[in-house]
């Protein structure tokens, strides 16, 4: 475990160097390489999340956070992919505050956004927050087959979409479930094939649980 954790942190250095070099000149080739480098960074973050969530991690700091700020961080990170893939994004600012861990909730939101972009060849993604603290991320993508829907949060499960994509690890949504459990949030998905998917994260937590 220590070896893999060290490796993940070490690999970040050459990734950062490559990003700096590619940003020195704005060409079509460099933009394509930056997009692929972004995918590598996603996989590295996924591995680090897997390592941390798989053990008895104490890497959690619970307090009240401004949900709008967390959502905007995720949007900012994935903005280049929305532009590159010509996917519209709709989000209305929220004044909701939630009891959570900022870093891990951001990780969860990023994983769901990554999934939405991957399986939405065209259309849009809507991010909304209800007054009872339910975060909803809805896309107009290819949707999830009814027989796959009950298993999408299982470790290693890729389903029809993952098999067709040939690049799915089957870890992203599994890590979302683990993260939600660690945060005492609830995550669920609804989907219609050919119309899209909605992921809902119930962020309500009792204030007494804060540390």
PDB file of C-alpha atoms in Angstrom:
ATOM      1  CA  UNK A   1       0.000   0.000   0.000  1.00  0.00           C
ATOM      2  CA  UNK A   2       2.827   2.404   0.888  1.00  0.00           C
ATOM      3  CA  UNK A   3       4.590   1.604  -2.387  1.00  0.00           C
ATOM      4  CA  UNK A   4       1.557   2.318  -4.561  1.00  0.00           C
ATOM      5  CA  UNK A   5       0.734   5.501  -2.649  1.00  0.00           C
ATOM      6  CA  UNK A   6       4.311   6.730  -3.103  1.00  0.00           C
ATOM      7  CA  UNK A   7       4.223   5.835  -6.794  1.00  0.00           C
ATOM      8  CA  UNK A   8       1.020   7.805  -7.344  1.00  0.00           C
ATOM      9  CA  UNK A   9       2.521  10.902  -5.743  1.00  0.00           C
ATOM     10  CA  UNK A  10       5.778  10.532  -7.688  1.00  0.00           C
ATOM     11  CA  UNK A  11       4.046  10.166 -11.056  1.00  0.00           C
ATOM     12  CA  UNK A  12       2.396  13.553 -10.527  1.00  0.00           C
ATOM     13  CA  UNK A  13       5.726  15.339 -11.019  1.00  0.00           C
ATOM     14  CA  UNK A  14       6.397  14.277 -14.640  1.00  0.00           C
ATOM     15  CA  UNK A  15       2.713  14.855 -15.420  1.00  0.00           C
ATOM     16  CA  UNK A  16       2.999  18.449 -14.163  1.00  0.00           C
ATOM     17  CA  UNK A  17       6.185  18.976 -16.186  1.00  0.00           C
ATOM     18  CA  UNK A  18       4.525  17.645 -19.352  1.00  0.00           C
ATOM     19  CA  UNK A  19       1.557  19.962 -18.800  1.00  0.00           C
ATOM     20  CA  UNK A  20       3.839  22.993 -18.459  1.00  0.00           C
ATOM     21  CA  UNK A  21       5.744  22.100 -21.641  1.00  0.00           C
ATOM     22  CA  UNK A  22       2.558  21.546 -23.653  1.00  0.00           C
ATOM     23  CA  UNK A  23       1.069  24.849 -22.510  1.00  0.00           C
ATOM     24  CA  UNK A  24       4.039  26.805 -23.862  1.00  0.00           C
ATOM     25  CA  UNK A  25       2.663  26.627 -27.405  1.00  0.00           C
ATOM     26  CA  UNK A  26      -1.001  26.583 -28.413  1.00  0.00           C
ATOM     27  CA  UNK A  27      -1.280  24.163 -31.329  1.00  0.00           C
ATOM     28  CA  UNK A  28      -3.866  21.582 -32.312  1.00  0.00           C
ATOM     29  CA  UNK A  29      -1.460  18.771 -31.498  1.00  0.00           C
ATOM     30  CA  UNK A  30      -0.686  20.210 -28.070  1.00  0.00           C
ATOM     31  CA  UNK A  31      -4.388  20.588 -27.280  1.00  0.00           C
ATOM     32  CA  UNK A  32      -4.962  16.922 -28.141  1.00  0.00           C
ATOM     33  CA  UNK A  33      -1.996  15.884 -26.000  1.00  0.00           C
ATOM     34  CA  UNK A  34      -3.261  18.025 -23.113  1.00  0.00           C
ATOM     35  CA  UNK A  35      -6.640  16.292 -23.346  1.00  0.00           C
ATOM     36  CA  UNK A  36      -4.947  12.880 -23.135  1.00  0.00           C
ATOM     37  CA  UNK A  37      -2.787  14.100 -20.250  1.00  0.00           C
ATOM     38  CA  UNK A  38      -5.947  15.191 -18.453  1.00  0.00           C
ATOM     39  CA  UNK A  39      -7.240  11.620 -18.774  1.00  0.00           C
ATOM     40  CA  UNK A  40      -3.998  10.306 -17.285  1.00  0.00           C
ATOM     41  CA  UNK A  41      -4.437  12.699 -14.345  1.00  0.00           C
ATOM     42  CA  UNK A  42      -7.975  11.400 -13.863  1.00  0.00           C
ATOM     43  CA  UNK A  43      -6.736   7.813 -13.677  1.00  0.00           C
ATOM     44  CA  UNK A  44      -4.014   8.781 -11.209  1.00  0.00           C
ATOM     45  CA  UNK A  45      -6.554  10.539  -8.974  1.00  0.00           C
ATOM     46  CA  UNK A  46      -8.803   7.499  -9.232  1.00  0.00           C
ATOM     47  CA  UNK A  47      -5.989   5.200  -8.077  1.00  0.00           C
ATOM     48  CA  UNK A  48      -5.164   7.504  -5.172  1.00  0.00           C
ATOM     49  CA  UNK A  49      -8.829   7.615  -4.178  1.00  0.00           C
ATOM     50  CA  UNK A  50      -9.034   3.830  -4.403  1.00  0.00           C
ATOM     51  CA  UNK A  51      -5.997   3.412  -2.140  1.00  0.00           C
ATOM     52  CA  UNK A  52      -7.265   5.879   0.444  1.00  0.00           C
ATOM     53  CA  UNK A  53     -10.852   4.665   0.526  1.00  0.00           C
ATOM     54  CA  UNK A  54      -9.869   0.991   0.620  1.00  0.00           C
ATOM     55  CA  UNK A  55      -8.178   1.232   3.999  1.00  0.00           C
ATOM     56  CA  UNK A  56      -9.008   2.701   7.363  1.00  0.00           C
ATOM     57  CA  UNK A  57      -8.490   6.212   6.096  1.00  0.00           C
ATOM     58  CA  UNK A  58      -8.619   9.094   8.554  1.00  0.00           C
ATOM     59  CA  UNK A  59      -8.303  11.566   5.702  1.00  0.00           C
ATOM     60  CA  UNK A  60     -11.639  13.242   6.434  1.00  0.00           C
ATOM     61  CA  UNK A  61     -12.365  16.681   7.857  1.00  0.00           C
ATOM     62  CA  UNK A  62     -16.083  17.269   8.437  1.00  0.00           C
ATOM     63  CA  UNK A  63     -17.438  20.775   8.711  1.00  0.00           C
ATOM     64  CA  UNK A  64     -19.985  22.997   7.007  1.00  0.00           C
ATOM     65  CA  UNK A  65     -19.019  24.059   3.493  1.00  0.00           C
ATOM     66  CA  UNK A  66     -20.490  26.282   0.816  1.00  0.00           C
ATOM     67  CA  UNK A  67     -21.765  23.755  -1.747  1.00  0.00           C
ATOM     68  CA  UNK A  68     -21.643  26.304  -4.567  1.00  0.00           C
ATOM     69  CA  UNK A  69     -17.879  26.680  -4.121  1.00  0.00           C
ATOM     70  CA  UNK A  70     -17.312  22.920  -4.330  1.00  0.00           C
ATOM     71  CA  UNK A  71     -19.470  22.550  -7.438  1.00  0.00           C
ATOM     72  CA  UNK A  72     -17.683  25.463  -9.142  1.00  0.00           C
ATOM     73  CA  UNK A  73     -14.300  23.817  -8.513  1.00  0.00           C
ATOM     74  CA  UNK A  74     -15.507  20.695 -10.329  1.00  0.00           C
ATOM     75  CA  UNK A  75     -16.978  22.741 -13.196  1.00  0.00           C
ATOM     76  CA  UNK A  76     -13.741  24.708 -13.580  1.00  0.00           C
ATOM     77  CA  UNK A  77     -11.706  21.507 -13.771  1.00  0.00           C
ATOM     78  CA  UNK A  78     -13.902  19.925 -16.430  1.00  0.00           C
ATOM     79  CA  UNK A  79     -14.698  23.104 -18.399  1.00  0.00           C
ATOM     80  CA  UNK A  80     -12.120  22.293 -21.140  1.00  0.00           C
ATOM     81  CA  UNK A  81     -13.764  18.913 -21.740  1.00  0.00           C
ATOM     82  CA  UNK A  82     -17.236  20.459 -21.971  1.00  0.00           C
ATOM     83  CA  UNK A  83     -15.894  22.895 -24.577  1.00  0.00           C
ATOM     84  CA  UNK A  84     -13.896  20.259 -26.453  1.00  0.00           C
ATOM     85  CA  UNK A  85     -16.850  17.852 -26.627  1.00  0.00           C
ATOM     86  CA  UNK A  86     -19.352  20.655 -27.374  1.00  0.00           C
ATOM     87  CA  UNK A  87     -21.531  19.717 -24.402  1.00  0.00           C
ATOM     88  CA  UNK A  88     -23.641  22.489 -22.869  1.00  0.00           C
ATOM     89  CA  UNK A  89     -23.553  22.934 -19.111  1.00  0.00           C
ATOM     90  CA  UNK A  90     -26.382  24.415 -17.079  1.00  0.00           C
ATOM     91  CA  UNK A  91     -25.896  25.387 -13.436  1.00  0.00           C
ATOM     92  CA  UNK A  92     -27.665  27.922 -11.236  1.00  0.00           C
ATOM     93  CA  UNK A  93     -25.689  29.062  -8.148  1.00  0.00           C
ATOM     94  CA  UNK A  94     -26.900  27.725  -4.820  1.00  0.00           C
ATOM     95  CA  UNK A  95     -26.633  29.145  -1.295  1.00  0.00           C
ATOM     96  CA  UNK A  96     -26.930  25.724   0.345  1.00  0.00           C
ATOM     97  CA  UNK A  97     -24.366  24.804   2.987  1.00  0.00           C
ATOM     98  CA  UNK A  98     -23.597  21.157   3.665  1.00  0.00           C
ATOM     99  CA  UNK A  99     -21.875  19.174   6.396  1.00  0.00           C
ATOM    100  CA  UNK A 100     -19.275  17.145   4.533  1.00  0.00           C
ATOM    101  CA  UNK A 101     -15.595  16.809   3.670  1.00  0.00           C
ATOM    102  CA  UNK A 102     -14.784  19.281   0.893  1.00  0.00           C
ATOM    103  CA  UNK A 103     -12.010  17.289  -0.786  1.00  0.00           C
ATOM    104  CA  UNK A 104     -13.923  14.020  -0.904  1.00  0.00           C
ATOM    105  CA  UNK A 105     -17.247  15.539  -1.984  1.00  0.00           C
ATOM    106  CA  UNK A 106     -15.346  17.296  -4.784  1.00  0.00           C
ATOM    107  CA  UNK A 107     -13.839  13.934  -5.755  1.00  0.00           C
ATOM    108  CA  UNK A 108     -17.322  12.380  -5.913  1.00  0.00           C
ATOM    109  CA  UNK A 109     -18.750  15.220  -8.036  1.00  0.00           C
ATOM    110  CA  UNK A 110     -15.784  15.058 -10.400  1.00  0.00           C
ATOM    111  CA  UNK A 111     -16.261  11.331 -10.934  1.00  0.00           C
ATOM    112  CA  UNK A 112     -19.954  11.812 -11.790  1.00  0.00           C
ATOM    113  CA  UNK A 113     -19.156  14.714 -14.160  1.00  0.00           C
ATOM    114  CA  UNK A 114     -16.448  12.644 -15.846  1.00  0.00           C
ATOM    115  CA  UNK A 115     -18.963   9.852 -16.372  1.00  0.00           C
ATOM    116  CA  UNK A 116     -21.569  12.266 -17.755  1.00  0.00           C
ATOM    117  CA  UNK A 117     -19.103  13.718 -20.270  1.00  0.00           C
ATOM    118  CA  UNK A 118     -17.859  10.289 -21.343  1.00  0.00           C
ATOM    119  CA  UNK A 119     -21.335   8.991 -22.167  1.00  0.00           C
ATOM    120  CA  UNK A 120     -22.874  12.183 -23.577  1.00  0.00           C
ATOM    121  CA  UNK A 121     -21.725  12.426 -27.201  1.00  0.00           C
ATOM    122  CA  UNK A 122     -23.886  15.525 -27.650  1.00  0.00           C
ATOM    123  CA  UNK A 123     -26.416  17.518 -25.685  1.00  0.00           C
ATOM    124  CA  UNK A 124     -26.095  18.964 -22.216  1.00  0.00           C
ATOM    125  CA  UNK A 125     -25.482  18.380 -18.511  1.00  0.00           C
ATOM    126  CA  UNK A 126     -27.670  20.049 -15.880  1.00  0.00           C
ATOM    127  CA  UNK A 127     -26.491  20.519 -12.289  1.00  0.00           C
ATOM    128  CA  UNK A 128     -29.168  21.458  -9.760  1.00  0.00           C
ATOM    129  CA  UNK A 129     -29.485  21.537  -5.975  1.00  0.00           C
ATOM    130  CA  UNK A 130     -32.817  21.185  -4.179  1.00  0.00           C
ATOM    131  CA  UNK A 131     -33.655  23.044  -0.976  1.00  0.00           C
ATOM    132  CA  UNK A 132     -33.494  19.737   0.926  1.00  0.00           C
ATOM    133  CA  UNK A 133     -29.829  19.361  -0.101  1.00  0.00           C
ATOM    134  CA  UNK A 134     -30.046  16.881  -2.957  1.00  0.00           C
ATOM    135  CA  UNK A 135     -27.463  17.457  -5.677  1.00  0.00           C
ATOM    136  CA  UNK A 136     -28.641  16.279  -9.102  1.00  0.00           C
ATOM    137  CA  UNK A 137     -26.387  15.872 -12.143  1.00  0.00           C
ATOM    138  CA  UNK A 138     -28.448  15.049 -15.231  1.00  0.00           C
ATOM    139  CA  UNK A 139     -27.128  14.366 -18.718  1.00  0.00           C
ATOM    140  CA  UNK A 140     -28.738  13.751 -22.102  1.00  0.00           C
ATOM    141  CA  UNK A 141     -26.379  10.912 -22.932  1.00  0.00           C
ATOM    142  CA  UNK A 142     -26.830   7.345 -24.102  1.00  0.00           C
ATOM    143  CA  UNK A 143     -28.294   6.183 -20.812  1.00  0.00           C
ATOM    144  CA  UNK A 144     -27.836   2.944 -18.883  1.00  0.00           C
ATOM    145  CA  UNK A 145     -29.511  -0.350 -19.733  1.00  0.00           C
ATOM    146  CA  UNK A 146     -32.218  -1.327 -17.185  1.00  0.00           C
ATOM    147  CA  UNK A 147     -30.486  -4.626 -16.436  1.00  0.00           C
ATOM    148  CA  UNK A 148     -27.212  -2.803 -15.700  1.00  0.00           C
ATOM    149  CA  UNK A 149     -28.621  -0.039 -13.510  1.00  0.00           C
ATOM    150  CA  UNK A 150     -28.781  -2.037 -10.233  1.00  0.00           C
ATOM    151  CA  UNK A 151     -25.089  -2.968 -10.557  1.00  0.00           C
ATOM    152  CA  UNK A 152     -23.372   0.231 -11.707  1.00  0.00           C
ATOM    153  CA  UNK A 153     -21.927   0.943  -8.252  1.00  0.00           C
ATOM    154  CA  UNK A 154     -20.306  -2.494  -7.981  1.00  0.00           C
ATOM    155  CA  UNK A 155     -16.521  -2.763  -8.109  1.00  0.00           C
ATOM    156  CA  UNK A 156     -15.285  -3.590 -11.621  1.00  0.00           C
ATOM    157  CA  UNK A 157     -18.747  -3.612 -13.209  1.00  0.00           C
ATOM    158  CA  UNK A 158     -18.748  -1.944 -16.629  1.00  0.00           C
ATOM    159  CA  UNK A 159     -22.067  -3.014 -18.117  1.00  0.00           C
ATOM    160  CA  UNK A 160     -22.996  -2.630 -21.766  1.00  0.00           C
ATOM    161  CA  UNK A 161     -21.732   0.976 -22.015  1.00  0.00           C
ATOM    162  CA  UNK A 162     -18.390   0.098 -20.485  1.00  0.00           C
ATOM    163  CA  UNK A 163     -17.888  -2.870 -22.801  1.00  0.00           C
ATOM    164  CA  UNK A 164     -18.795  -0.753 -25.821  1.00  0.00           C
ATOM    165  CA  UNK A 165     -16.503   2.061 -24.672  1.00  0.00           C
ATOM    166  CA  UNK A 166     -13.552  -0.369 -24.301  1.00  0.00           C
ATOM    167  CA  UNK A 167     -11.898   2.107 -21.861  1.00  0.00           C
ATOM    168  CA  UNK A 168     -14.057   1.817 -18.773  1.00  0.00           C
ATOM    169  CA  UNK A 169     -12.338   0.597 -15.605  1.00  0.00           C
ATOM    170  CA  UNK A 170     -15.490  -0.082 -13.648  1.00  0.00           C
ATOM    171  CA  UNK A 171     -14.006   1.867 -10.727  1.00  0.00           C
ATOM    172  CA  UNK A 172     -15.390   5.415 -11.062  1.00  0.00           C
ATOM    173  CA  UNK A 173     -18.925   4.800  -9.814  1.00  0.00           C
ATOM    174  CA  UNK A 174     -17.718   2.209  -7.309  1.00  0.00           C
ATOM    175  CA  UNK A 175     -15.508   4.920  -5.791  1.00  0.00           C
ATOM    176  CA  UNK A 176     -18.496   7.285  -5.804  1.00  0.00           C
ATOM    177  CA  UNK A 177     -20.440   4.794  -3.685  1.00  0.00           C
ATOM    178  CA  UNK A 178     -17.533   4.277  -1.290  1.00  0.00           C
ATOM    179  CA  UNK A 179     -17.028   8.027  -0.959  1.00  0.00           C
ATOM    180  CA  UNK A 180     -20.724   8.637  -0.342  1.00  0.00           C
ATOM    181  CA  UNK A 181     -20.742   5.958   2.366  1.00  0.00           C
ATOM    182  CA  UNK A 182     -17.684   7.470   4.078  1.00  0.00           C
ATOM    183  CA  UNK A 183     -19.383  10.884   4.027  1.00  0.00           C
ATOM    184  CA  UNK A 184     -22.759   9.486   5.171  1.00  0.00           C
ATOM    185  CA  UNK A 185     -24.343  10.757   1.956  1.00  0.00           C
ATOM    186  CA  UNK A 186     -26.567   8.701  -0.338  1.00  0.00           C
ATOM    187  CA  UNK A 187     -26.079   8.335  -4.086  1.00  0.00           C
ATOM    188  CA  UNK A 188     -28.470   6.823  -6.607  1.00  0.00           C
ATOM    189  CA  UNK A 189     -29.004   6.813 -10.355  1.00  0.00           C
ATOM    190  CA  UNK A 190     -31.998   6.866 -12.674  1.00  0.00           C
ATOM    191  CA  UNK A 191     -31.678   6.379 -16.404  1.00  0.00           C
ATOM    192  CA  UNK A 192     -33.531   5.894 -19.664  1.00  0.00           C
ATOM    193  CA  UNK A 193     -31.631   4.404 -22.602  1.00  0.00           C
ATOM    194  CA  UNK A 194     -31.244   6.975 -25.368  1.00  0.00           C
ATOM    195  CA  UNK A 195     -32.457   9.843 -23.175  1.00  0.00           C
ATOM    196  CA  UNK A 196     -29.923  10.233 -20.378  1.00  0.00           C
ATOM    197  CA  UNK A 197     -29.012   9.594 -16.765  1.00  0.00           C
ATOM    198  CA  UNK A 198     -29.575  11.436 -13.498  1.00  0.00           C
ATOM    199  CA  UNK A 199     -27.283  10.937 -10.510  1.00  0.00           C
ATOM    200  CA  UNK A 200     -28.664  12.208  -7.202  1.00  0.00           C
ATOM    201  CA  UNK A 201     -26.547  12.745  -4.107  1.00  0.00           C
ATOM    202  CA  UNK A 202     -28.457  13.319  -0.866  1.00  0.00           C
ATOM    203  CA  UNK A 203     -26.134  15.581   1.128  1.00  0.00           C
ATOM    204  CA  UNK A 204     -28.208  15.847   4.286  1.00  0.00           C
ATOM    205  CA  UNK A 205     -26.305  15.052   7.491  1.00  0.00           C
ATOM    206  CA  UNK A 206     -27.184  15.702  11.103  1.00  0.00           C
ATOM    207  CA  UNK A 207     -25.183  18.607  12.542  1.00  0.00           C
ATOM    208  CA  UNK A 208     -24.424  16.452  15.614  1.00  0.00           C
ATOM    209  CA  UNK A 209     -22.156  14.272  13.487  1.00  0.00           C
ATOM    210  CA  UNK A 210     -19.606  17.055  12.987  1.00  0.00           C
ATOM    211  CA  UNK A 211     -16.179  16.623  14.538  1.00  0.00           C
TER     212      UNK A 211
END
